Coordinates of C-alpha atoms and ligand atoms in Angstrom, one line a residue:
M38 CA 10.5 2.7 30.1
P39 CA 10.8 1.0 26.7
P40 CA 11.4 -2.7 26.7
P41 CA 15.2 -3.4 26.4
R42 CA 14.8 -5.7 23.4
V43 CA 11.8 -6.3 21.1
P44 CA 11.3 -9.4 19.0
C45 CA 11.1 -8.4 15.4
C46 CA 11.0 -9.9 11.9
L47 CA 12.0 -8.1 8.7
I48 CA 9.7 -9.2 5.8
R49 CA 9.5 -8.1 2.2
G50 CA 5.9 -7.8 1.2
G51 CA 5.4 -7.2 -2.5
T52 CA 7.6 -4.2 -3.4
S53 CA 8.0 -2.9 0.1
R54 CA 9.8 -4.1 3.3
A55 CA 8.6 -3.7 6.9
A56 CA 9.6 -4.5 10.5
F57 CA 6.9 -6.9 11.9
F58 CA 6.1 -7.0 15.6
L59 CA 3.6 -8.9 17.7
Q60 CA 1.1 -6.5 19.2
D61 CA 1.8 -7.8 22.7
D62 CA 5.5 -7.0 22.4
L63 CA 4.9 -3.3 21.9
P64 CA 3.8 -0.7 24.5
A65 CA 0.0 -0.3 24.7
G66 CA 0.1 3.5 24.6
E67 CA 0.3 5.0 21.2
A68 CA 2.8 7.7 22.1
A69 CA 5.2 5.3 23.7
R70 CA 4.8 2.8 20.9
N71 CA 5.5 5.5 18.2
R72 CA 8.7 6.7 20.1
L73 CA 9.9 3.1 20.2
L74 CA 9.3 2.5 16.5
V75 CA 11.0 5.7 15.4
R76 CA 14.0 4.7 17.6
I77 CA 14.1 1.2 16.0
L78 CA 13.6 2.4 12.4
G79 CA 15.9 5.4 12.6
G80 CA 16.1 8.8 11.1
P81 CA 15.8 11.8 10.4
D82 CA 19.0 11.3 8.3
A83 CA 18.3 10.2 4.8
L84 CA 19.9 6.8 5.3
Q85 CA 18.3 6.0 8.7
V86 CA 21.8 4.8 9.4
D87 CA 21.1 4.5 13.2
G88 CA 18.1 2.2 12.6
I89 CA 16.8 -0.7 10.6
G90 CA 14.7 1.4 8.1
G91 CA 15.9 1.6 4.6
G92 CA 15.9 5.4 4.0
H93 CA 12.8 5.5 1.8
P94 CA 9.0 5.4 2.7
L95 CA 8.8 2.0 1.0
T96 CA 11.4 0.5 3.4
S97 CA 10.4 2.4 6.5
K98 CA 7.3 0.5 7.3
V99 CA 5.9 -1.4 10.3
A100 CA 3.3 -4.1 10.7
V101 CA 1.8 -4.9 14.0
V102 CA 0.1 -8.3 14.1
G103 CA -2.1 -9.6 16.9
Q104 CA -4.5 -12.3 17.8
T105 CA -8.0 -11.4 16.9
A106 CA -11.3 -11.7 18.6
D107 CA -12.9 -11.5 15.2
G108 CA -14.5 -14.8 14.1
E109 CA -14.0 -13.8 10.4
A110 CA -10.3 -13.4 10.7
D111 CA -7.2 -15.3 11.9
V112 CA -5.1 -12.2 12.8
D113 CA -5.4 -8.4 13.2
Y114 CA -3.0 -6.3 11.2
L115 CA -2.2 -2.7 11.9
F116 CA 0.0 -0.9 9.3
L117 CA 2.2 2.0 10.5
Q118 CA 4.1 4.3 8.1
V119 CA 7.2 5.7 9.7
D120 CA 8.3 8.8 7.9
P121 CA 12.1 8.5 7.7
R122 CA 12.6 12.3 7.6
K123 CA 9.8 13.7 9.7
Q124 CA 10.0 11.0 12.3
T125 CA 6.2 10.7 12.4
V126 CA 4.2 7.4 12.7
S127 CA 0.9 7.3 10.9
S128 CA -1.9 4.7 11.0
V129 CA -4.1 6.6 8.6
Q130 CA -3.3 4.5 5.6
N131 CA -3.3 0.8 4.9
C132 CA -0.6 -1.0 2.9
G133 CA -1.4 -3.8 0.6
N134 CA 2.2 -4.8 -0.1
I135 CA 3.1 -5.3 3.5
L136 CA -0.2 -7.1 3.9
A137 CA 1.2 -10.0 1.7
G138 CA 3.9 -10.3 4.4
V139 CA 1.3 -10.7 7.1
G140 CA 0.5 -14.2 5.6
V141 CA 4.2 -15.2 6.0
Y142 CA 4.4 -13.8 9.5
A143 CA 1.1 -15.3 10.7
I144 CA 2.2 -18.8 9.5
H145 CA 5.7 -18.4 10.8
K146 CA 4.5 -17.4 14.2
G147 CA 1.9 -20.2 14.3
M148 CA -1.0 -17.7 14.5
A149 CA -2.8 -19.2 11.5
P150 CA -3.0 -23.0 11.1
I151 CA -1.8 -24.6 7.9
T152 CA -4.9 -26.3 6.4
G153 CA -3.6 -28.2 3.3
K154 CA -1.6 -27.7 0.2
E155 CA -2.8 -24.1 0.2
T156 CA -3.7 -22.1 3.3
V157 CA -6.0 -19.1 3.5
V158 CA -4.9 -16.6 6.1
R159 CA -7.8 -14.2 6.9
V160 CA -6.6 -10.8 7.9
R161 CA -8.6 -8.0 9.6
M162 CA -7.0 -4.8 8.4
L163 CA -7.3 -2.5 11.4
N164 CA -6.5 0.7 9.5
S165 CA -9.6 0.4 7.4
G166 CA -11.7 -2.3 9.1
G167 CA -11.7 -4.3 5.9
L168 CA -11.0 -8.0 5.5
C169 CA -8.5 -9.6 3.1
H170 CA -8.0 -13.3 2.4
L171 CA -4.4 -14.3 1.6
L172 CA -3.9 -17.6 -0.3
M173 CA -0.5 -19.0 0.7
Q174 CA 1.3 -22.0 -0.7
T175 CA 1.8 -24.7 2.0
P176 CA 2.3 -27.9 0.0
D177 CA 4.3 -29.9 2.5
G178 CA 2.7 -28.7 5.7
S179 CA 5.0 -25.7 5.8
L180 CA 5.2 -22.4 4.0
Q181 CA 6.7 -22.6 0.6
V182 CA 9.1 -19.7 -0.1
E183 CA 10.4 -20.6 -3.5
G184 CA 8.2 -20.4 -6.6
D185 CA 8.0 -19.1 -10.1
T186 CA 5.9 -16.0 -9.6
A187 CA 7.7 -12.7 -10.6
I188 CA 6.4 -9.3 -9.7
D189 CA 7.7 -6.2 -11.3
G190 CA 9.9 -4.2 -9.0
V191 CA 11.3 -7.3 -7.2
P192 CA 14.3 -9.3 -8.5
G193 CA 13.8 -13.1 -9.0
T194 CA 10.8 -15.2 -8.4
A195 CA 9.0 -16.7 -5.3
A196 CA 5.8 -18.4 -4.2
P197 CA 2.7 -16.4 -5.0
V198 CA 0.5 -14.8 -2.3
V199 CA -2.9 -14.2 -3.8
C200 CA -4.6 -11.3 -2.0
S201 CA -8.4 -11.0 -2.2
Y202 CA -10.1 -7.9 -0.8
Q203 CA -13.8 -7.6 -0.1
N204 CA -15.7 -4.3 0.2
I205 CA -12.8 -1.9 0.5
A206 CA -14.6 1.1 -1.0
G207 CA -14.3 4.1 1.3
S208 CA -11.6 2.6 3.4
A209 CA -10.4 5.9 4.9
C210 CA -12.7 8.5 3.3
G211 CA -16.1 6.7 3.9
A212 CA -17.1 6.6 0.3
L213 CA -15.7 5.4 -3.1
L214 CA -16.1 8.9 -4.4
P215 CA -15.4 11.0 -1.2
T216 CA -16.3 14.4 -2.8
G217 CA -19.5 12.9 -4.3
N218 CA -18.2 13.4 -7.8
A219 CA -16.2 11.5 -10.4
L220 CA -14.6 14.7 -11.5
D221 CA -13.8 17.9 -9.6
V222 CA -11.9 21.0 -10.6
V223 CA -9.5 22.3 -8.0
E224 CA -7.2 25.3 -8.7
G225 CA -8.1 24.9 -12.4
V226 CA -7.0 21.3 -12.5
E227 CA -9.4 18.4 -13.2
V228 CA -9.0 15.6 -10.6
T229 CA -10.7 12.4 -9.6
C230 CA -10.7 11.6 -5.9
V231 CA -11.2 8.0 -5.2
D232 CA -10.9 5.5 -2.3
N233 CA -11.1 1.9 -3.2
G234 CA -8.8 0.7 -0.4
M235 CA -6.5 3.8 -0.6
P236 CA -7.3 7.5 -0.9
V237 CA -5.9 8.6 -4.2
V238 CA -6.2 11.8 -6.3
V239 CA -5.9 10.9 -10.0
L240 CA -4.6 13.7 -12.2
R241 CA -3.6 13.9 -15.9
A242 CA 0.2 14.1 -16.3
A243 CA -0.4 16.2 -19.4
D244 CA -2.1 18.9 -17.2
F245 CA 1.3 19.4 -15.6
G246 CA 3.2 19.6 -18.8
L247 CA 4.5 16.0 -18.3
T248 CA 4.5 13.0 -20.6
G249 CA 3.8 10.7 -17.6
L250 CA 6.9 8.6 -18.6
E251 CA 9.4 10.6 -16.5
S252 CA 11.5 8.6 -14.1
P253 CA 10.7 8.8 -10.3
E254 CA 14.1 10.4 -9.8
E255 CA 13.3 13.1 -12.4
L256 CA 9.9 13.8 -10.8
D257 CA 11.4 13.8 -7.3
A258 CA 13.8 16.5 -8.5
D259 CA 11.0 18.7 -9.9
A260 CA 10.4 21.1 -6.9
A261 CA 7.8 23.2 -8.8
L262 CA 5.7 20.0 -9.5
K263 CA 5.9 18.9 -5.9
T264 CA 4.8 22.3 -4.6
R265 CA 1.8 22.3 -7.0
L266 CA 0.8 18.7 -6.1
E267 CA 1.1 19.4 -2.4
A268 CA -1.1 22.5 -2.7
L269 CA -3.8 20.4 -4.4
R270 CA -3.4 17.7 -1.8
L271 CA -3.9 20.0 1.1
A272 CA -6.9 21.6 -0.6
L273 CA -8.5 18.2 -1.3
G274 CA -7.8 16.5 2.1
P275 CA -10.8 18.0 3.9
R276 CA -13.0 17.5 0.8
M277 CA -12.0 13.8 0.9
N278 CA -13.1 13.6 4.6
L279 CA -9.5 13.2 5.6
G280 CA -9.3 16.5 7.5
D281 CA -5.9 18.3 7.5
V282 CA -3.6 16.1 5.6
T283 CA -0.4 18.1 6.2
A284 CA 1.2 15.3 8.3
K285 CA -0.7 12.4 6.7
S286 CA 0.6 10.0 4.1
V287 CA -2.8 10.1 2.2
P288 CA -4.2 11.0 -0.2
K289 CA -1.6 9.7 -2.7
M290 CA -1.2 11.8 -5.9
C291 CA -1.3 9.8 -9.0
L292 CA -0.3 11.2 -12.4
V293 CA -1.9 9.2 -15.2
S294 CA -1.1 9.1 -18.9
P295 CA -1.9 6.7 -21.8
P296 CA -0.6 3.1 -21.4
Q297 CA 2.5 2.0 -23.2
Q298 CA 1.9 -1.7 -23.2
D299 CA -1.8 -2.0 -24.1
G300 CA -2.6 -1.8 -20.4
L301 CA -5.3 0.2 -18.6
V302 CA -3.2 3.3 -17.7
M303 CA 0.3 4.5 -17.1
T304 CA 1.0 5.9 -13.6
R305 CA 3.5 7.9 -11.5
T306 CA 2.4 8.0 -7.9
F307 CA 3.6 10.4 -5.2
I308 CA 3.2 8.7 -1.8
P309 CA 2.6 11.6 -1.2
H310 CA 6.0 13.5 -1.2
V311 CA 8.2 10.9 -2.8
C312 CA 7.5 9.2 -6.2
H313 CA 6.9 5.5 -5.9
K314 CA 9.3 3.2 -7.8
A315 CA 6.3 1.2 -8.8
I316 CA 2.8 1.6 -7.3
G317 CA 1.2 0.6 -4.1
V318 CA -1.2 -2.4 -4.1
L319 CA -4.3 -0.6 -2.9
G320 CA -3.2 2.5 -4.7
A321 CA -3.3 0.4 -7.9
V322 CA -6.7 -1.0 -7.0
S323 CA -8.1 2.6 -6.5
V324 CA -6.6 3.9 -9.7
A325 CA -7.9 0.9 -11.7
T326 CA -11.3 1.5 -10.2
A327 CA -11.2 5.1 -11.2
C328 CA -10.4 4.2 -14.8
L329 CA -13.8 2.4 -14.9
L330 CA -15.8 5.3 -13.6
P331 CA -17.7 7.2 -16.3
G332 CA -16.6 10.8 -16.4
A333 CA -13.4 10.3 -14.3
V334 CA -10.1 11.8 -15.3
A335 CA -8.7 8.4 -16.2
A336 CA -11.8 7.0 -17.9
D337 CA -11.3 5.9 -21.5
I338 CA -7.5 6.5 -21.3
G339 CA -6.7 2.9 -22.1
S340 CA -8.6 -0.2 -23.0
V341 CA -10.9 -1.9 -20.5
P342 CA -11.5 -5.6 -21.0
A343 CA -15.1 -6.7 -21.1
G344 CA -16.8 -8.9 -18.5
S345 CA -16.4 -9.6 -14.9
P346 CA -14.1 -10.6 -13.3
K347 CA -11.5 -8.9 -15.4
T348 CA -7.8 -8.4 -15.0
V349 CA -6.5 -5.0 -15.8
A350 CA -2.9 -3.8 -16.2
V351 CA -1.9 -0.7 -14.2
E352 CA 1.5 0.3 -15.7
H353 CA 4.1 2.0 -13.4
P354 CA 7.8 3.0 -13.5
S355 CA 9.1 -0.5 -13.1
G356 CA 6.6 -2.6 -15.0
V357 CA 3.0 -3.6 -14.9
F358 CA 0.6 -4.4 -12.0
G359 CA -2.3 -6.8 -12.7
V360 CA -5.4 -6.1 -10.7
R361 CA -8.4 -8.5 -10.8
L362 CA -11.7 -6.6 -10.5
E363 CA -15.1 -8.1 -9.8
L364 CA -18.1 -6.0 -10.8
N365 CA -21.7 -6.2 -9.6
E366 CA -24.8 -5.9 -11.8
A367 CA -24.6 -2.1 -11.7
N368 CA -21.0 -2.4 -13.2
Q369 CA -19.4 -1.2 -9.9
V370 CA -16.3 -2.8 -8.6
Q371 CA -17.2 -4.9 -5.6
A372 CA -14.1 -7.0 -5.0
A373 CA -10.4 -6.9 -6.0
G374 CA -7.5 -9.3 -6.1
V375 CA -3.8 -9.0 -6.7
V376 CA -0.9 -11.4 -6.8
R377 CA 2.2 -10.6 -4.7
T378 CA 5.2 -12.5 -3.3
A379 CA 6.6 -12.1 0.2
R380 CA 9.7 -13.3 2.0
L381 CA 10.9 -13.6 5.6
L382 CA 14.3 -11.9 5.5
F383 CA 15.4 -11.9 9.1
E384 CA 14.2 -12.7 12.7
G385 CA 15.8 -11.4 15.8
E386 CA 15.5 -8.7 18.5
A387 CA 15.6 -5.0 18.0
F388 CA 17.5 -2.9 20.5
P389 CA 15.7 0.4 20.9
Ligands
LIG187 O1 -1.2 1.1 -1.8 C1 3.1 2.7 -0.8 C2 3.6 0.3 -1.0 C3 2.6 1.4 -0.6 C4 1.3 1.2 -0.1 C5 2.3 3.9 -0.5 C6 0.6 0.0 -0.7 C7 -0.8 0.1 -1.1 O2 3.9 0.2 -2.1 O3 -1.6 -0.8 -0.7 O4 1.1 -1.1 -0.9 O5 1.5 4.2 -1.4 O6 2.6 4.5 0.5 O7 3.9 -0.4 0.0

């Protein structure tokens, strides 16, 4: 029997929104947990009108946060993508946007102690095993919400959440270059398969007859493009060590083109069946990393600033995403950082 009411917070993390739950408040069994989450978020109607999901993959997300036994972390975070249409729940991908909200949740719930004017919340990302440090603003002994940090894709400004990832290469695929190559040719199309926190297939927009500046709505309406991208994705899934990806939300399919604002690259990302209004956090880290790989599809497409650490601009449909990359002596990306904002929107009980 599902519990009659489940404590729940709604939190915007970066450009996404999720229902946050304490691990102990959800059923232990995966099948029962997933049934409960689908019931709470709603669907399969486009609006998720009988649930609290927002009718889009970016607003049909779940974070499960728990106490951790891990000495390197304050909390465990499991990300779950609820597909609003298919009513599936997937733990195969991570989500860097919702991760920013984990800092808010952990402090709000007293799971991570405030340690000074700024507080680092250390998060073990259960989807990938990786660790992320979130630098939160806590100037008066409590979490600061207001601030002057703006991120493209979110109205207004808020306090910054600085997210620092260590060793995220091969998060889901086991290797930064899961196929072993910086460049592969599949069905006559040149692609770069990369996983620096998120499995992504990087493709040239021009190879599909596109400028790469089309709006997400135009791209979503292009059935022939979506069919071609899905055929490539299904072919590449096993080669990226992801197995059959028919029901999985990875790999993401990212169409790249020359930057418009002197950035690193312009992007349009299918996640994987709907075009992102911006770009995912770890998706952006993976694409930025791909731009630095000699021989990759996106190499030399835009200008790469010298030195390390460097901040690169990944352009997307609603603006620009700055990614800070640290390189090792071999010029390989070894750590990444991004700035997000996050906000607790609502706390209450969900009625399944
Ligand atoms: O790539 C969307 C988002 C994401 C994931 C997606 C994300 C990330 O914008 O880390 O943030 O690619 O499904 O929330």
